[in-house]
Short mmCIF file of C-alpha atoms in Angstrom, two decimals:
data_model
loop_
_atom_site.label_atom_id
_atom_site.label_comp_id
_atom_site.label_asym_id
_atom_site.label_seq_id
_atom_site.Cartn_x
_atom_site.Cartn_y
_atom_site.Cartn_z
CA GLN A 1 137.56 -107.95 17.86
CA VAL A 2 138.34 -111.64 17.56
CA GLN A 3 139.25 -112.48 13.99
CA LEU A 4 140.60 -115.42 12.01
CA VAL A 5 142.05 -114.59 8.60
CA GLN A 6 142.87 -117.40 6.21
CA SER A 7 145.20 -117.59 3.25
CA GLY A 8 143.94 -117.22 -0.29
CA ALA A 9 142.42 -119.59 -2.81
CA GLU A 10 144.53 -122.39 -4.21
CA VAL A 11 144.49 -124.57 -7.32
CA LYS A 12 146.33 -127.86 -7.00
CA LYS A 13 146.98 -130.90 -9.14
CA PRO A 14 146.10 -134.39 -7.94
CA GLY A 15 148.86 -135.82 -5.78
CA ALA A 16 150.11 -132.42 -4.65
CA SER A 17 150.09 -131.00 -1.13
CA LEU A 18 148.20 -128.06 0.30
CA LYS A 19 148.99 -125.79 3.25
CA VAL A 20 146.36 -123.33 4.46
CA SER A 21 147.10 -120.74 7.14
CA CYS A 22 144.77 -119.19 9.69
CA LYS A 23 146.01 -116.08 11.52
CA ALA A 24 144.30 -115.16 14.78
CA SER A 25 143.94 -111.72 16.33
CA GLY A 26 141.97 -110.04 19.11
CA TYR A 27 142.50 -112.70 21.77
CA THR A 28 145.24 -114.64 23.54
CA PHE A 29 146.12 -117.18 20.86
CA THR A 30 147.17 -119.93 23.26
CA SER A 31 143.84 -119.81 25.14
CA TYR A 32 141.71 -121.39 22.41
CA GLY A 33 141.78 -124.49 20.27
CA ILE A 34 141.52 -124.24 16.48
CA ASN A 35 139.34 -126.61 14.51
CA TRP A 36 139.41 -127.23 10.76
CA VAL A 37 136.19 -127.91 8.87
CA ARG A 38 135.69 -128.34 5.15
CA GLN A 39 132.71 -128.10 2.82
CA ALA A 40 132.64 -129.64 -0.64
CA PRO A 41 130.60 -127.82 -3.28
CA GLY A 42 126.89 -128.07 -2.48
CA GLN A 43 127.57 -130.35 0.49
CA GLY A 44 127.49 -130.14 4.27
CA LEU A 45 130.16 -129.44 6.85
CA GLU A 46 132.87 -132.01 7.57
CA TRP A 47 135.02 -131.85 10.71
CA MET A 48 138.68 -132.59 9.93
CA GLY A 49 140.43 -132.18 13.26
CA TRP A 50 141.69 -129.73 15.82
CA ILE A 51 144.80 -128.46 17.53
CA THR A 52 145.27 -126.99 20.98
CA ALA A 53 147.20 -123.78 20.47
CA TYR A 54 149.03 -123.81 23.81
CA ASN A 55 150.76 -127.18 23.42
CA GLY A 56 150.13 -128.26 19.82
CA ASN A 57 148.23 -131.44 20.70
CA THR A 58 146.13 -132.65 17.79
CA ASP A 59 143.18 -134.90 17.06
CA TYR A 60 142.31 -135.79 13.49
CA ALA A 61 139.23 -137.41 12.01
CA GLN A 62 140.10 -140.96 11.04
CA LYS A 63 139.28 -140.21 7.42
CA PHE A 64 142.25 -137.83 7.25
CA GLN A 65 144.73 -139.70 9.45
CA GLY A 66 148.08 -139.99 7.71
CA ARG A 67 147.23 -137.28 5.19
CA VAL A 68 146.73 -134.21 7.38
CA THR A 69 148.99 -132.30 9.74
CA MET A 70 147.94 -129.30 11.85
CA THR A 71 150.55 -127.06 13.43
CA THR A 72 150.74 -123.72 15.21
CA ASP A 73 153.25 -120.89 15.31
CA THR A 74 152.66 -119.03 18.57
CA SER A 75 155.08 -116.26 17.57
CA THR A 76 152.70 -115.20 14.78
CA SER A 77 149.42 -116.54 16.23
CA THR A 78 148.99 -118.65 13.13
CA THR A 79 147.67 -122.16 12.66
CA TYR A 80 148.43 -124.26 9.59
CA MET A 81 146.60 -127.18 8.04
CA GLU A 82 148.56 -129.31 5.57
CA LEU A 83 146.77 -131.92 3.44
CA ARG A 84 148.84 -134.26 1.27
CA SER A 85 148.16 -136.56 -1.68
CA LEU A 86 145.32 -134.39 -2.89
CA ARG A 87 142.47 -135.91 -4.87
CA SER A 88 139.67 -134.31 -6.84
CA ASP A 89 137.24 -134.97 -3.97
CA ASP A 90 139.38 -132.72 -1.74
CA THR A 91 137.97 -129.79 -3.71
CA ALA A 92 136.22 -127.77 -1.04
CA VAL A 93 136.14 -124.62 1.04
CA TYR A 94 138.35 -125.09 4.09
CA TYR A 95 137.51 -123.20 7.29
CA CYS A 96 139.34 -122.69 10.55
CA ALA A 97 137.31 -121.90 13.65
CA ASN A 98 138.18 -121.32 17.29
CA ARG A 99 136.63 -122.97 20.30
CA PRO A 100 136.94 -120.89 23.49
CA SER A 101 136.37 -123.72 25.97
CA ALA A 102 135.30 -127.33 26.26
CA SER A 103 131.63 -126.42 26.62
CA TYR A 104 131.56 -123.93 23.79
CA GLY A 105 130.97 -124.54 20.10
CA LEU A 106 132.98 -123.12 17.22
CA GLU A 107 132.59 -119.44 17.94
CA VAL A 108 134.60 -117.47 15.41
CA TRP A 109 135.24 -118.70 11.88
CA GLY A 110 137.73 -117.73 9.24
CA GLN A 111 136.45 -116.52 5.89
CA GLY A 112 137.23 -119.83 4.22
CA THR A 113 139.84 -120.88 1.68
CA THR A 114 138.65 -122.29 -1.64
CA VAL A 115 140.76 -125.19 -2.82
CA THR A 116 140.35 -126.69 -6.28
CA VAL A 117 142.05 -129.96 -7.14
CA SER A 118 142.12 -130.54 -10.87
CA SER A 119 144.47 -131.89 -13.49
CA GLU B 1 131.80 -142.08 15.81
CA ILE B 2 128.51 -140.38 16.62
CA VAL B 3 126.24 -139.93 13.60
CA LEU B 4 123.85 -136.97 13.68
CA THR B 5 120.68 -137.12 11.61
CA GLN B 6 118.81 -133.89 11.01
CA SER B 7 115.18 -133.64 9.99
CA PRO B 8 113.48 -132.51 7.96
CA GLY B 9 115.85 -132.02 5.05
CA THR B 10 113.96 -128.93 3.93
CA LEU B 11 111.42 -126.81 5.80
CA SER B 12 109.22 -124.45 3.76
CA LEU B 13 107.75 -121.72 5.93
CA SER B 14 106.61 -118.11 5.75
CA PRO B 15 108.05 -115.17 7.70
CA GLY B 16 106.46 -114.97 11.13
CA GLU B 17 105.96 -118.73 11.39
CA ARG B 18 107.64 -121.01 13.91
CA ALA B 19 110.41 -123.35 12.78
CA THR B 20 111.27 -126.57 14.59
CA LEU B 21 114.42 -128.44 13.54
CA SER B 22 115.46 -131.83 14.88
CA CYS B 23 118.88 -133.39 15.41
CA ARG B 24 119.08 -137.01 16.51
CA ALA B 25 122.33 -138.67 17.60
CA SER B 26 123.24 -142.34 17.15
CA GLN B 27 124.41 -142.41 20.78
CA SER B 28 124.14 -140.12 23.75
CA VAL B 29 125.99 -136.80 23.44
CA SER B 30 128.30 -136.31 26.40
CA ASN B 31 127.61 -133.32 28.66
CA HIS B 32 124.92 -132.07 26.21
CA TYR B 33 127.77 -130.68 24.08
CA LEU B 34 125.59 -129.99 21.07
CA ALA B 35 125.79 -126.82 18.96
CA TRP B 36 123.68 -125.31 16.20
CA TYR B 37 125.02 -123.20 13.33
CA GLN B 38 123.39 -121.12 10.63
CA GLN B 39 124.98 -120.83 7.20
CA LYS B 40 123.94 -118.52 4.39
CA PRO B 41 125.17 -118.92 0.79
CA GLY B 42 128.79 -117.87 0.33
CA GLN B 43 129.30 -117.29 4.07
CA ALA B 44 131.01 -119.14 6.87
CA PRO B 45 128.74 -120.80 9.43
CA ARG B 46 127.65 -118.76 12.45
CA LEU B 47 127.33 -120.24 15.94
CA LEU B 48 123.78 -119.88 17.28
CA ILE B 49 123.50 -122.28 20.21
CA TYR B 50 126.07 -124.20 22.26
CA HIS B 51 125.77 -126.64 25.13
CA ALA B 52 122.36 -127.60 23.70
CA SER B 53 120.50 -124.53 24.99
CA SER B 54 122.88 -121.59 25.52
CA ARG B 55 122.65 -118.76 23.00
CA ALA B 56 125.93 -117.49 21.60
CA THR B 57 126.84 -113.82 21.93
CA GLY B 58 124.59 -111.55 19.92
CA ILE B 59 122.07 -114.20 18.92
CA PRO B 60 118.43 -113.00 19.10
CA ASP B 61 116.18 -114.67 21.65
CA ARG B 62 113.85 -115.99 18.95
CA PHE B 63 116.45 -118.76 18.58
CA SER B 64 116.32 -121.42 21.28
CA GLY B 65 117.78 -124.88 21.72
CA SER B 66 116.62 -127.79 23.82
CA GLY B 67 117.19 -131.48 24.32
CA SER B 68 119.52 -133.98 25.90
CA GLY B 69 120.85 -137.47 25.38
CA THR B 70 120.17 -138.28 21.73
CA ASP B 71 117.40 -135.84 20.80
CA PHE B 72 117.90 -132.12 20.29
CA THR B 73 115.78 -129.34 18.84
CA LEU B 74 116.40 -125.86 17.47
CA THR B 75 113.35 -123.61 17.52
CA ILE B 76 112.99 -120.27 15.77
CA SER B 77 109.90 -118.72 17.36
CA ARG B 78 109.02 -116.26 14.57
CA LEU B 79 110.95 -116.40 11.35
CA GLU B 80 112.46 -113.15 10.14
CA PRO B 81 113.44 -112.73 6.46
CA GLU B 82 117.13 -112.95 7.37
CA ASP B 83 116.67 -116.33 9.11
CA PHE B 84 116.23 -118.34 5.93
CA ALA B 85 119.38 -120.44 5.57
CA VAL B 86 120.84 -123.89 6.18
CA PHE B 87 121.19 -125.03 9.79
CA TYR B 88 123.65 -127.63 11.07
CA CYS B 89 123.98 -129.36 14.40
CA GLN B 90 127.36 -130.53 15.73
CA GLN B 91 128.23 -132.71 18.69
CA TYR B 92 131.51 -132.07 20.49
CA GLY B 93 131.16 -134.14 23.64
CA GLY B 94 133.68 -136.78 24.60
CA SER B 95 136.48 -137.80 22.29
CA PRO B 96 136.71 -136.62 18.67
CA PRO B 97 135.55 -136.79 15.94
CA TRP B 98 133.12 -133.95 16.57
CA THR B 99 130.65 -134.64 13.81
CA PHE B 100 128.07 -132.50 12.03
CA GLY B 101 124.58 -133.35 10.90
CA GLN B 102 123.81 -133.16 7.19
CA GLY B 103 121.86 -129.90 7.52
CA THR B 104 118.30 -128.61 7.31
CA LYS B 105 117.41 -125.94 4.79
CA VAL B 106 114.78 -123.45 5.89
CA GLU B 107 113.32 -121.84 2.78
CA ILE B 108 110.67 -119.26 2.13
CA LYS B 109 107.31 -120.76 1.26
#
């Protein structure tokens, strides 16, 4: 079945960088786009950006422009989300999710990666 | 950027009752590209509805979506115990960002 498996929990200090991975299986990796969404403790969902797996084109939410980079490795069907200059308000659960087509929503989600930013 | 406003913030209902959730957009959502998700504590969101009214794979028919333009609705015809959760709408029409609403919590009365 279609599955997205994310890397494990991280604890980071303010100013550090974070790189979360999302490994896809059960479908042709280059057919779907991968979105990244985060959720701060007790808060709602926040869309961060997305990457098209077949050509690596990206779109980022303006809030994260200059601080985030999304990449893919088609040889391992893995997508990466790097966030730099971490602050305490980056503490959140980070999710990847695939989107099968333009008309579809975010169909399959990873299990989430808990990131804590604390000095 | 399109802002989505969900109402009410919390809905207190009993099993078997009908739930009606609203999602209003600050501008028209292109192509009716509006999705609804359900999230339970400690879990990732689950896609319920896409393209405003299409049910995702495996979603029971008690869940239905409607609307167009700036006003969208998620209806749960008869609440089951497992339906109590937080529900989010998301628009993904046109150019990014593809924003989420702030969520509606459906709780047991």
